[in-house]
JSON list of C-alpha atoms in Angstrom, two decimals:
[
{"chain": "A", "resi": 11, "resn": "UNK", "atom": "CA", "xyz": [-2.35, -28.91, 6.41]},
{"chain": "A", "resi": 12, "resn": "UNK", "atom": "CA", "xyz": [-5.60, -29.62, 8.24]},
{"chain": "A", "resi": 13, "resn": "UNK", "atom": "CA", "xyz": [-7.51, -27.73, 5.57]},
{"chain": "A", "resi": 14, "resn": "UNK", "atom": "CA", "xyz": [-5.84, -29.78, 2.84]},
{"chain": "A", "resi": 15, "resn": "UNK", "atom": "CA", "xyz": [-6.83, -33.02, 4.55]},
{"chain": "A", "resi": 16, "resn": "UNK", "atom": "CA", "xyz": [-10.40, -31.86, 5.06]},
{"chain": "A", "resi": 17, "resn": "UNK", "atom": "CA", "xyz": [-10.89, -30.89, 1.42]},
{"chain": "A", "resi": 18, "resn": "UNK", "atom": "CA", "xyz": [-9.23, -33.99, -0.06]},
{"chain": "A", "resi": 19, "resn": "UNK", "atom": "CA", "xyz": [-11.52, -36.97, -0.66]},
{"chain": "A", "resi": 20, "resn": "UNK", "atom": "CA", "xyz": [-10.15, -40.38, 0.32]},
{"chain": "A", "resi": 21, "resn": "UNK", "atom": "CA", "xyz": [-8.60, -42.91, -2.02]},
{"chain": "A", "resi": 22, "resn": "UNK", "atom": "CA", "xyz": [-7.64, -42.56, -5.65]},
{"chain": "A", "resi": 23, "resn": "UNK", "atom": "CA", "xyz": [-10.03, -39.66, -6.23]},
{"chain": "A", "resi": 24, "resn": "UNK", "atom": "CA", "xyz": [-8.14, -37.69, -3.60]},
{"chain": "A", "resi": 25, "resn": "UNK", "atom": "CA", "xyz": [-4.82, -38.58, -5.18]},
{"chain": "A", "resi": 26, "resn": "UNK", "atom": "CA", "xyz": [-6.02, -37.38, -8.60]},
{"chain": "A", "resi": 27, "resn": "UNK", "atom": "CA", "xyz": [-7.29, -34.13, -7.13]},
{"chain": "A", "resi": 28, "resn": "UNK", "atom": "CA", "xyz": [-4.04, -33.50, -5.27]},
{"chain": "A", "resi": 29, "resn": "UNK", "atom": "CA", "xyz": [-1.94, -34.21, -8.35]},
{"chain": "A", "resi": 30, "resn": "UNK", "atom": "CA", "xyz": [-4.06, -31.81, -10.37]},
{"chain": "A", "resi": 31, "resn": "UNK", "atom": "CA", "xyz": [-3.79, -29.12, -7.68]},
{"chain": "A", "resi": 32, "resn": "UNK", "atom": "CA", "xyz": [-0.03, -29.62, -7.49]},
{"chain": "A", "resi": 33, "resn": "UNK", "atom": "CA", "xyz": [0.36, -29.35, -11.27]},
{"chain": "A", "resi": 34, "resn": "UNK", "atom": "CA", "xyz": [-1.71, -26.15, -11.31]},
{"chain": "A", "resi": 35, "resn": "UNK", "atom": "CA", "xyz": [0.30, -24.65, -8.45]},
{"chain": "A", "resi": 36, "resn": "UNK", "atom": "CA", "xyz": [3.65, -25.46, -10.10]},
{"chain": "A", "resi": 37, "resn": "UNK", "atom": "CA", "xyz": [2.54, -24.04, -13.45]},
{"chain": "A", "resi": 38, "resn": "UNK", "atom": "CA", "xyz": [1.20, -20.95, -11.68]},
{"chain": "A", "resi": 39, "resn": "UNK", "atom": "CA", "xyz": [4.48, -20.42, -9.87]},
{"chain": "A", "resi": 40, "resn": "UNK", "atom": "CA", "xyz": [6.41, -20.78, -13.13]},
{"chain": "A", "resi": 41, "resn": "UNK", "atom": "CA", "xyz": [4.20, -18.22, -14.87]},
{"chain": "A", "resi": 42, "resn": "UNK", "atom": "CA", "xyz": [4.45, -15.81, -11.95]},
{"chain": "A", "resi": 43, "resn": "UNK", "atom": "CA", "xyz": [8.24, -16.08, -11.96]},
{"chain": "A", "resi": 44, "resn": "UNK", "atom": "CA", "xyz": [8.26, -15.30, -15.68]},
{"chain": "A", "resi": 45, "resn": "UNK", "atom": "CA", "xyz": [6.01, -12.30, -15.02]},
{"chain": "A", "resi": 46, "resn": "UNK", "atom": "CA", "xyz": [8.28, -11.23, -12.18]},
{"chain": "A", "resi": 47, "resn": "UNK", "atom": "CA", "xyz": [11.36, -11.22, -14.42]},
{"chain": "A", "resi": 48, "resn": "UNK", "atom": "CA", "xyz": [9.59, -9.01, -16.96]},
{"chain": "A", "resi": 49, "resn": "UNK", "atom": "CA", "xyz": [8.25, -6.70, -14.27]},
{"chain": "A", "resi": 50, "resn": "UNK", "atom": "CA", "xyz": [11.67, -6.29, -12.68]},
{"chain": "A", "resi": 51, "resn": "UNK", "atom": "CA", "xyz": [13.19, -5.31, -16.02]},
{"chain": "A", "resi": 52, "resn": "UNK", "atom": "CA", "xyz": [10.38, -2.83, -16.65]},
{"chain": "A", "resi": 53, "resn": "UNK", "atom": "CA", "xyz": [10.71, -1.46, -13.13]},
{"chain": "A", "resi": 54, "resn": "UNK", "atom": "CA", "xyz": [14.41, -0.81, -13.60]},
{"chain": "A", "resi": 55, "resn": "UNK", "atom": "CA", "xyz": [13.70, 1.02, -16.84]},
{"chain": "A", "resi": 56, "resn": "UNK", "atom": "CA", "xyz": [11.05, 3.16, -15.15]},
{"chain": "A", "resi": 57, "resn": "UNK", "atom": "CA", "xyz": [13.35, 3.94, -12.24]},
{"chain": "A", "resi": 58, "resn": "UNK", "atom": "CA", "xyz": [15.98, 5.22, -14.66]},
{"chain": "A", "resi": 59, "resn": "UNK", "atom": "CA", "xyz": [13.37, 7.33, -16.44]},
{"chain": "A", "resi": 60, "resn": "UNK", "atom": "CA", "xyz": [12.21, 8.71, -13.08]},
{"chain": "A", "resi": 61, "resn": "UNK", "atom": "CA", "xyz": [15.77, 9.60, -12.12]},
{"chain": "A", "resi": 62, "resn": "UNK", "atom": "CA", "xyz": [16.38, 11.39, -15.41]},
{"chain": "A", "resi": 63, "resn": "UNK", "atom": "CA", "xyz": [13.11, 13.29, -15.19]},
{"chain": "A", "resi": 64, "resn": "UNK", "atom": "CA", "xyz": [13.86, 14.27, -11.62]},
{"chain": "A", "resi": 65, "resn": "UNK", "atom": "CA", "xyz": [17.26, 15.63, -12.57]},
{"chain": "A", "resi": 66, "resn": "UNK", "atom": "CA", "xyz": [15.74, 17.64, -15.43]},
{"chain": "A", "resi": 67, "resn": "UNK", "atom": "CA", "xyz": [13.16, 19.18, -13.12]},
{"chain": "A", "resi": 68, "resn": "UNK", "atom": "CA", "xyz": [15.73, 19.96, -10.43]},
{"chain": "A", "resi": 69, "resn": "UNK", "atom": "CA", "xyz": [17.95, 21.65, -13.02]},
{"chain": "A", "resi": 70, "resn": "UNK", "atom": "CA", "xyz": [15.16, 23.81, -14.45]},
{"chain": "A", "resi": 71, "resn": "UNK", "atom": "CA", "xyz": [13.52, 24.91, -11.21]},
{"chain": "A", "resi": 72, "resn": "UNK", "atom": "CA", "xyz": [16.49, 26.91, -9.80]},
{"chain": "A", "resi": 73, "resn": "UNK", "atom": "CA", "xyz": [16.81, 28.74, -13.12]},
{"chain": "A", "resi": 74, "resn": "UNK", "atom": "CA", "xyz": [13.16, 29.79, -12.97]},
{"chain": "A", "resi": 75, "resn": "UNK", "atom": "CA", "xyz": [13.42, 30.79, -9.33]},
{"chain": "A", "resi": 76, "resn": "UNK", "atom": "CA", "xyz": [16.54, 32.82, -10.06]},
{"chain": "A", "resi": 77, "resn": "UNK", "atom": "CA", "xyz": [14.88, 34.84, -12.82]},
{"chain": "A", "resi": 78, "resn": "UNK", "atom": "CA", "xyz": [11.83, 35.37, -10.62]},
{"chain": "A", "resi": 79, "resn": "UNK", "atom": "CA", "xyz": [13.96, 36.73, -7.81]},
{"chain": "A", "resi": 80, "resn": "UNK", "atom": "CA", "xyz": [15.66, 39.13, -10.18]},
{"chain": "A", "resi": 81, "resn": "UNK", "atom": "CA", "xyz": [12.31, 40.26, -11.52]},
{"chain": "A", "resi": 82, "resn": "UNK", "atom": "CA", "xyz": [11.02, 40.90, -8.00]},
{"chain": "A", "resi": 83, "resn": "UNK", "atom": "CA", "xyz": [14.13, 42.88, -7.13]},
{"chain": "A", "resi": 84, "resn": "UNK", "atom": "CA", "xyz": [13.69, 44.99, -10.23]},
{"chain": "A", "resi": 85, "resn": "UNK", "atom": "CA", "xyz": [9.94, 45.55, -10.18]},
{"chain": "A", "resi": 86, "resn": "UNK", "atom": "CA", "xyz": [8.63, 44.38, -6.82]},
{"chain": "A", "resi": 87, "resn": "UNK", "atom": "CA", "xyz": [5.60, 42.21, -6.06]},
{"chain": "A", "resi": 88, "resn": "UNK", "atom": "CA", "xyz": [3.30, 44.59, -7.85]},
{"chain": "A", "resi": 89, "resn": "UNK", "atom": "CA", "xyz": [5.12, 43.92, -11.11]},
{"chain": "A", "resi": 90, "resn": "UNK", "atom": "CA", "xyz": [4.74, 40.16, -10.53]},
{"chain": "A", "resi": 91, "resn": "UNK", "atom": "CA", "xyz": [1.02, 40.46, -9.80]},
{"chain": "A", "resi": 92, "resn": "UNK", "atom": "CA", "xyz": [0.54, 42.54, -12.92]},
{"chain": "A", "resi": 93, "resn": "UNK", "atom": "CA", "xyz": [2.49, 40.07, -15.07]},
{"chain": "A", "resi": 94, "resn": "UNK", "atom": "CA", "xyz": [0.51, 37.09, -13.73]},
{"chain": "A", "resi": 95, "resn": "UNK", "atom": "CA", "xyz": [-2.93, 38.68, -14.15]},
{"chain": "A", "resi": 96, "resn": "UNK", "atom": "CA", "xyz": [-5.12, 37.01, -16.76]},
{"chain": "A", "resi": 97, "resn": "UNK", "atom": "CA", "xyz": [-2.91, 33.94, -17.26]},
{"chain": "A", "resi": 98, "resn": "UNK", "atom": "CA", "xyz": [-4.70, 30.64, -16.74]},
{"chain": "A", "resi": 99, "resn": "UNK", "atom": "CA", "xyz": [-3.27, 27.48, -15.15]},
{"chain": "A", "resi": 100, "resn": "UNK", "atom": "CA", "xyz": [-1.30, 24.88, -17.04]},
{"chain": "A", "resi": 101, "resn": "UNK", "atom": "CA", "xyz": [-3.14, 21.76, -18.15]},
{"chain": "A", "resi": 102, "resn": "UNK", "atom": "CA", "xyz": [-1.64, 18.29, -17.88]},
{"chain": "A", "resi": 103, "resn": "UNK", "atom": "CA", "xyz": [-2.99, 15.26, -19.75]},
{"chain": "A", "resi": 104, "resn": "UNK", "atom": "CA", "xyz": [-1.79, 11.83, -18.63]},
{"chain": "A", "resi": 105, "resn": "UNK", "atom": "CA", "xyz": [-1.51, 9.07, -21.22]},
{"chain": "A", "resi": 106, "resn": "UNK", "atom": "CA", "xyz": [-1.85, 5.60, -19.71]},
{"chain": "A", "resi": 107, "resn": "UNK", "atom": "CA", "xyz": [-0.57, 2.16, -20.65]},
{"chain": "A", "resi": 108, "resn": "UNK", "atom": "CA", "xyz": [-0.64, -1.36, -19.22]},
{"chain": "A", "resi": 109, "resn": "UNK", "atom": "CA", "xyz": [2.48, -3.43, -18.50]},
{"chain": "A", "resi": 110, "resn": "UNK", "atom": "CA", "xyz": [1.91, -7.04, -17.44]},
{"chain": "A", "resi": 111, "resn": "UNK", "atom": "CA", "xyz": [-1.50, -6.14, -16.06]},
{"chain": "A", "resi": 112, "resn": "UNK", "atom": "CA", "xyz": [-0.31, -2.96, -14.32]},
{"chain": "A", "resi": 113, "resn": "UNK", "atom": "CA", "xyz": [-1.92, 0.29, -15.44]},
{"chain": "A", "resi": 114, "resn": "UNK", "atom": "CA", "xyz": [0.46, 3.22, -15.14]},
{"chain": "A", "resi": 115, "resn": "UNK", "atom": "CA", "xyz": [1.29, 6.55, -16.81]},
{"chain": "A", "resi": 116, "resn": "UNK", "atom": "CA", "xyz": [3.21, 6.25, -20.06]},
{"chain": "A", "resi": 117, "resn": "UNK", "atom": "CA", "xyz": [3.61, 9.93, -20.92]},
{"chain": "A", "resi": 118, "resn": "UNK", "atom": "CA", "xyz": [2.15, 13.35, -20.25]},
{"chain": "A", "resi": 119, "resn": "UNK", "atom": "CA", "xyz": [1.13, 16.27, -22.43]},
{"chain": "A", "resi": 120, "resn": "UNK", "atom": "CA", "xyz": [1.49, 19.65, -20.78]},
{"chain": "A", "resi": 121, "resn": "UNK", "atom": "CA", "xyz": [-0.15, 22.79, -22.10]},
{"chain": "A", "resi": 122, "resn": "UNK", "atom": "CA", "xyz": [1.18, 26.03, -20.66]},
{"chain": "A", "resi": 123, "resn": "UNK", "atom": "CA", "xyz": [-1.20, 28.85, -21.66]},
{"chain": "A", "resi": 124, "resn": "UNK", "atom": "CA", "xyz": [0.24, 31.72, -23.64]},
{"chain": "A", "resi": 125, "resn": "UNK", "atom": "CA", "xyz": [-0.16, 35.27, -22.45]},
{"chain": "A", "resi": 126, "resn": "UNK", "atom": "CA", "xyz": [-3.46, 36.64, -23.79]},
{"chain": "A", "resi": 127, "resn": "UNK", "atom": "CA", "xyz": [-3.30, 39.83, -25.87]},
{"chain": "A", "resi": 128, "resn": "UNK", "atom": "CA", "xyz": [-5.30, 41.71, -23.25]},
{"chain": "A", "resi": 129, "resn": "UNK", "atom": "CA", "xyz": [-2.87, 40.89, -20.42]},
{"chain": "A", "resi": 130, "resn": "UNK", "atom": "CA", "xyz": [-0.20, 43.38, -19.45]},
{"chain": "A", "resi": 131, "resn": "UNK", "atom": "CA", "xyz": [3.34, 42.46, -20.49]},
{"chain": "A", "resi": 132, "resn": "UNK", "atom": "CA", "xyz": [5.93, 41.91, -17.75]},
{"chain": "A", "resi": 133, "resn": "UNK", "atom": "CA", "xyz": [7.56, 45.14, -16.70]},
{"chain": "A", "resi": 134, "resn": "UNK", "atom": "CA", "xyz": [11.12, 43.80, -16.96]},
{"chain": "A", "resi": 135, "resn": "UNK", "atom": "CA", "xyz": [13.13, 41.25, -18.91]},
{"chain": "A", "resi": 136, "resn": "UNK", "atom": "CA", "xyz": [13.79, 39.10, -15.83]},
{"chain": "A", "resi": 137, "resn": "UNK", "atom": "CA", "xyz": [10.06, 38.40, -15.42]},
{"chain": "A", "resi": 138, "resn": "UNK", "atom": "CA", "xyz": [9.78, 37.53, -19.11]},
{"chain": "A", "resi": 139, "resn": "UNK", "atom": "CA", "xyz": [12.60, 35.01, -18.72]},
{"chain": "A", "resi": 140, "resn": "UNK", "atom": "CA", "xyz": [11.09, 33.73, -15.46]},
{"chain": "A", "resi": 141, "resn": "UNK", "atom": "CA", "xyz": [7.77, 33.08, -17.23]},
{"chain": "A", "resi": 142, "resn": "UNK", "atom": "CA", "xyz": [9.47, 31.04, -19.93]},
{"chain": "A", "resi": 143, "resn": "UNK", "atom": "CA", "xyz": [11.65, 29.19, -17.43]},
{"chain": "A", "resi": 144, "resn": "UNK", "atom": "CA", "xyz": [8.68, 28.28, -15.25]},
{"chain": "A", "resi": 145, "resn": "UNK", "atom": "CA", "xyz": [6.88, 26.94, -18.32]},
{"chain": "A", "resi": 146, "resn": "UNK", "atom": "CA", "xyz": [9.79, 24.56, -18.94]},
{"chain": "A", "resi": 147, "resn": "UNK", "atom": "CA", "xyz": [9.92, 23.65, -15.24]},
{"chain": "A", "resi": 148, "resn": "UNK", "atom": "CA", "xyz": [6.18, 22.86, -15.17]},
{"chain": "A", "resi": 149, "resn": "UNK", "atom": "CA", "xyz": [6.56, 20.50, -18.12]},
{"chain": "A", "resi": 150, "resn": "UNK", "atom": "CA", "xyz": [9.54, 18.82, -16.45]},
{"chain": "A", "resi": 151, "resn": "UNK", "atom": "CA", "xyz": [7.64, 18.51, -13.17]},
{"chain": "A", "resi": 152, "resn": "UNK", "atom": "CA", "xyz": [4.70, 16.82, -14.92]},
{"chain": "A", "resi": 153, "resn": "UNK", "atom": "CA", "xyz": [7.04, 14.37, -16.64]},
{"chain": "A", "resi": 154, "resn": "UNK", "atom": "CA", "xyz": [8.74, 13.60, -13.36]},
{"chain": "A", "resi": 155, "resn": "UNK", "atom": "CA", "xyz": [5.40, 13.06, -11.59]},
{"chain": "A", "resi": 156, "resn": "UNK", "atom": "CA", "xyz": [4.29, 10.64, -14.30]},
{"chain": "A", "resi": 157, "resn": "UNK", "atom": "CA", "xyz": [7.59, 8.76, -14.22]},
{"chain": "A", "resi": 158, "resn": "UNK", "atom": "CA", "xyz": [7.44, 8.52, -10.43]},
{"chain": "A", "resi": 159, "resn": "UNK", "atom": "CA", "xyz": [3.85, 7.23, -10.49]},
{"chain": "A", "resi": 160, "resn": "UNK", "atom": "CA", "xyz": [4.73, 4.63, -13.14]},
{"chain": "A", "resi": 161, "resn": "UNK", "atom": "CA", "xyz": [7.76, 3.37, -11.22]},
{"chain": "A", "resi": 162, "resn": "UNK", "atom": "CA", "xyz": [5.75, 3.22, -8.02]},
{"chain": "A", "resi": 163, "resn": "UNK", "atom": "CA", "xyz": [2.88, 1.26, -9.60]},
{"chain": "A", "resi": 164, "resn": "UNK", "atom": "CA", "xyz": [5.13, -1.32, -11.28]},
{"chain": "A", "resi": 165, "resn": "UNK", "atom": "CA", "xyz": [7.28, -1.56, -8.14]},
{"chain": "A", "resi": 166, "resn": "UNK", "atom": "CA", "xyz": [4.20, -2.39, -6.06]},
{"chain": "A", "resi": 167, "resn": "UNK", "atom": "CA", "xyz": [3.29, -5.14, -8.53]},
{"chain": "A", "resi": 168, "resn": "UNK", "atom": "CA", "xyz": [6.83, -6.52, -8.32]},
{"chain": "A", "resi": 169, "resn": "UNK", "atom": "CA", "xyz": [6.47, -6.86, -4.54]},
{"chain": "A", "resi": 170, "resn": "UNK", "atom": "CA", "xyz": [3.01, -8.41, -4.81]},
{"chain": "A", "resi": 171, "resn": "UNK", "atom": "CA", "xyz": [4.10, -10.93, -7.45]},
{"chain": "A", "resi": 172, "resn": "UNK", "atom": "CA", "xyz": [7.22, -11.84, -5.48]},
{"chain": "A", "resi": 173, "resn": "UNK", "atom": "CA", "xyz": [5.11, -12.53, -2.37]},
{"chain": "A", "resi": 174, "resn": "UNK", "atom": "CA", "xyz": [2.75, -14.73, -4.38]},
{"chain": "A", "resi": 175, "resn": "UNK", "atom": "CA", "xyz": [5.63, -16.74, -5.83]},
{"chain": "A", "resi": 176, "resn": "UNK", "atom": "CA", "xyz": [7.15, -17.13, -2.37]},
{"chain": "A", "resi": 177, "resn": "UNK", "atom": "CA", "xyz": [3.83, -18.31, -0.94]},
{"chain": "A", "resi": 178, "resn": "UNK", "atom": "CA", "xyz": [3.49, -20.93, -3.67]},
{"chain": "A", "resi": 179, "resn": "UNK", "atom": "CA", "xyz": [7.09, -22.17, -3.57]},
{"chain": "A", "resi": 180, "resn": "UNK", "atom": "CA", "xyz": [7.58, -22.15, 0.20]},
{"chain": "A", "resi": 181, "resn": "UNK", "atom": "CA", "xyz": [4.14, -23.02, 1.52]},
{"chain": "A", "resi": 182, "resn": "UNK", "atom": "CA", "xyz": [1.40, -24.20, -0.81]},
{"chain": "A", "resi": 183, "resn": "UNK", "atom": "CA", "xyz": [3.40, -26.48, -3.13]},
{"chain": "A", "resi": 184, "resn": "UNK", "atom": "CA", "xyz": [5.24, -28.24, -0.24]},
{"chain": "A", "resi": 185, "resn": "UNK", "atom": "CA", "xyz": [1.91, -28.77, 1.54]},
{"chain": "A", "resi": 186, "resn": "UNK", "atom": "CA", "xyz": [0.36, -30.31, -1.55]},
{"chain": "A", "resi": 187, "resn": "UNK", "atom": "CA", "xyz": [3.38, -32.60, -1.99]},
{"chain": "A", "resi": 188, "resn": "UNK", "atom": "CA", "xyz": [3.20, -33.71, 1.63]},
{"chain": "A", "resi": 189, "resn": "UNK", "atom": "CA", "xyz": [-0.52, -34.38, 1.32]},
{"chain": "A", "resi": 190, "resn": "UNK", "atom": "CA", "xyz": [0.06, -36.34, -1.89]},
{"chain": "A", "resi": 191, "resn": "UNK", "atom": "CA", "xyz": [2.79, -38.40, -0.21]},
{"chain": "A", "resi": 192, "resn": "UNK", "atom": "CA", "xyz": [0.41, -39.24, 2.63]},
{"chain": "A", "resi": 193, "resn": "UNK", "atom": "CA", "xyz": [-2.33, -40.31, 0.24]},
{"chain": "A", "resi": 194, "resn": "UNK", "atom": "CA", "xyz": [0.13, -42.43, -1.79]},
{"chain": "A", "resi": 195, "resn": "UNK", "atom": "CA", "xyz": [1.35, -44.10, 1.40]},
{"chain": "A", "resi": 196, "resn": "UNK", "atom": "CA", "xyz": [-2.21, -44.75, 2.59]},
{"chain": "A", "resi": 197, "resn": "UNK", "atom": "CA", "xyz": [-3.16, -46.25, -0.76]},
{"chain": "A", "resi": 198, "resn": "UNK", "atom": "CA", "xyz": [-0.03, -48.42, -0.79]},
{"chain": "A", "resi": 199, "resn": "UNK", "atom": "CA", "xyz": [-0.80, -49.68, 2.70]},
{"chain": "A", "resi": 200, "resn": "UNK", "atom": "CA", "xyz": [-4.43, -50.34, 1.78]},
{"chain": "A", "resi": 201, "resn": "UNK", "atom": "CA", "xyz": [-3.42, -52.28, -1.32]},
{"chain": "A", "resi": 202, "resn": "UNK", "atom": "CA", "xyz": [-0.91, -54.29, 0.69]},
{"chain": "A", "resi": 203, "resn": "UNK", "atom": "CA", "xyz": [-3.50, -55.11, 3.36]},
{"chain": "A", "resi": 204, "resn": "UNK", "atom": "CA", "xyz": [-6.01, -56.07, 0.68]},
{"chain": "A", "resi": 205, "resn": "UNK", "atom": "CA", "xyz": [-3.46, -58.36, -0.97]},
{"chain": "A", "resi": 206, "resn": "UNK", "atom": "CA", "xyz": [-2.75, -60.02, 2.39]},
{"chain": "A", "resi": 207, "resn": "UNK", "atom": "CA", "xyz": [-6.45, -60.56, 3.00]},
{"chain": "A", "resi": 208, "resn": "UNK", "atom": "CA", "xyz": [-6.94, -62.09, -0.44]},
{"chain": "A", "resi": 209, "resn": "UNK", "atom": "CA", "xyz": [-4.04, -64.52, 0.06]},
{"chain": "A", "resi": 210, "resn": "UNK", "atom": "CA", "xyz": [-5.35, -65.43, 3.49]},
{"chain": "A", "resi": 211, "resn": "UNK", "atom": "CA", "xyz": [-8.85, -65.94, 2.10]},
{"chain": "A", "resi": 212, "resn": "UNK", "atom": "CA", "xyz": [-7.47, -68.12, -0.70]},
{"chain": "A", "resi": 213, "resn": "UNK", "atom": "CA", "xyz": [-5.59, -70.33, 1.79]},
{"chain": "A", "resi": 214, "resn": "UNK", "atom": "CA", "xyz": [-8.50, -70.72, 4.16]},
{"chain": "A", "resi": 215, "resn": "UNK", "atom": "CA", "xyz": [-10.91, -71.39, 1.29]},
{"chain": "A", "resi": 216, "resn": "UNK", "atom": "CA", "xyz": [-8.68, -74.15, -0.04]},
{"chain": "A", "resi": 217, "resn": "UNK", "atom": "CA", "xyz": [-8.65, -75.89, 3.34]}
]
C-alpha cells in the first residue's frame, strides 16, 4: 500500500493512473484465468496420455525380462554377451510443441538398430524373443518419458498461472481499488472545501 501511494501522483492525474492500472490488472486477471482453463484441460489430457504410456511400458518390460531370463538359463551370460556384441544403442528423437506458451514434448521417434550381418545370431530362441521384446519396451519407455515430461511442464505452468491469478485477484486489484477510493475521497473533500471557500469569498466580497 505504501508503494502504491508513493508512485501515485496527487489529484486527478493520480486518479487517471490508478484507474488505468486497475483496468489493466482486471483484464490481465481475466486473460490469465482463460489461459488457466485451457492449461488445465491440456494438463488433464497429458496426464491421461502419461498414464496410458506408463501402463504400456510396465506391461512390455516384464515380458522382455522374462524372455531374457529364459535365454540366460538356456545359454548363460556368455550367450547374452555374444548376442549383444556389435549392436549399437537405440536413438530417440523428441518432437516438441508449444501449448499456451509452454514448450513440451509432443511425440518421440525411436530407432532401435537392427542386428548387423556381421554380428553373431543369438544362440537360442529365448534371446531372439528377448531382443524383440526389449525393442518394444524401449519404444514404450521413450513414449512414457515424453508423456511424463509434457505433463510435468504443463502442470508447472498451471501452478504458476494459478499463483499469478491469485496474486492479482487477492492482493494487487484490491490494493488498487483501495488506493483509488482514497484518491476519490481526497478529491471530493478538496472540491467541497474549494466550494466552501468560494462561497465564503463571494459573501465577504459582497459586504
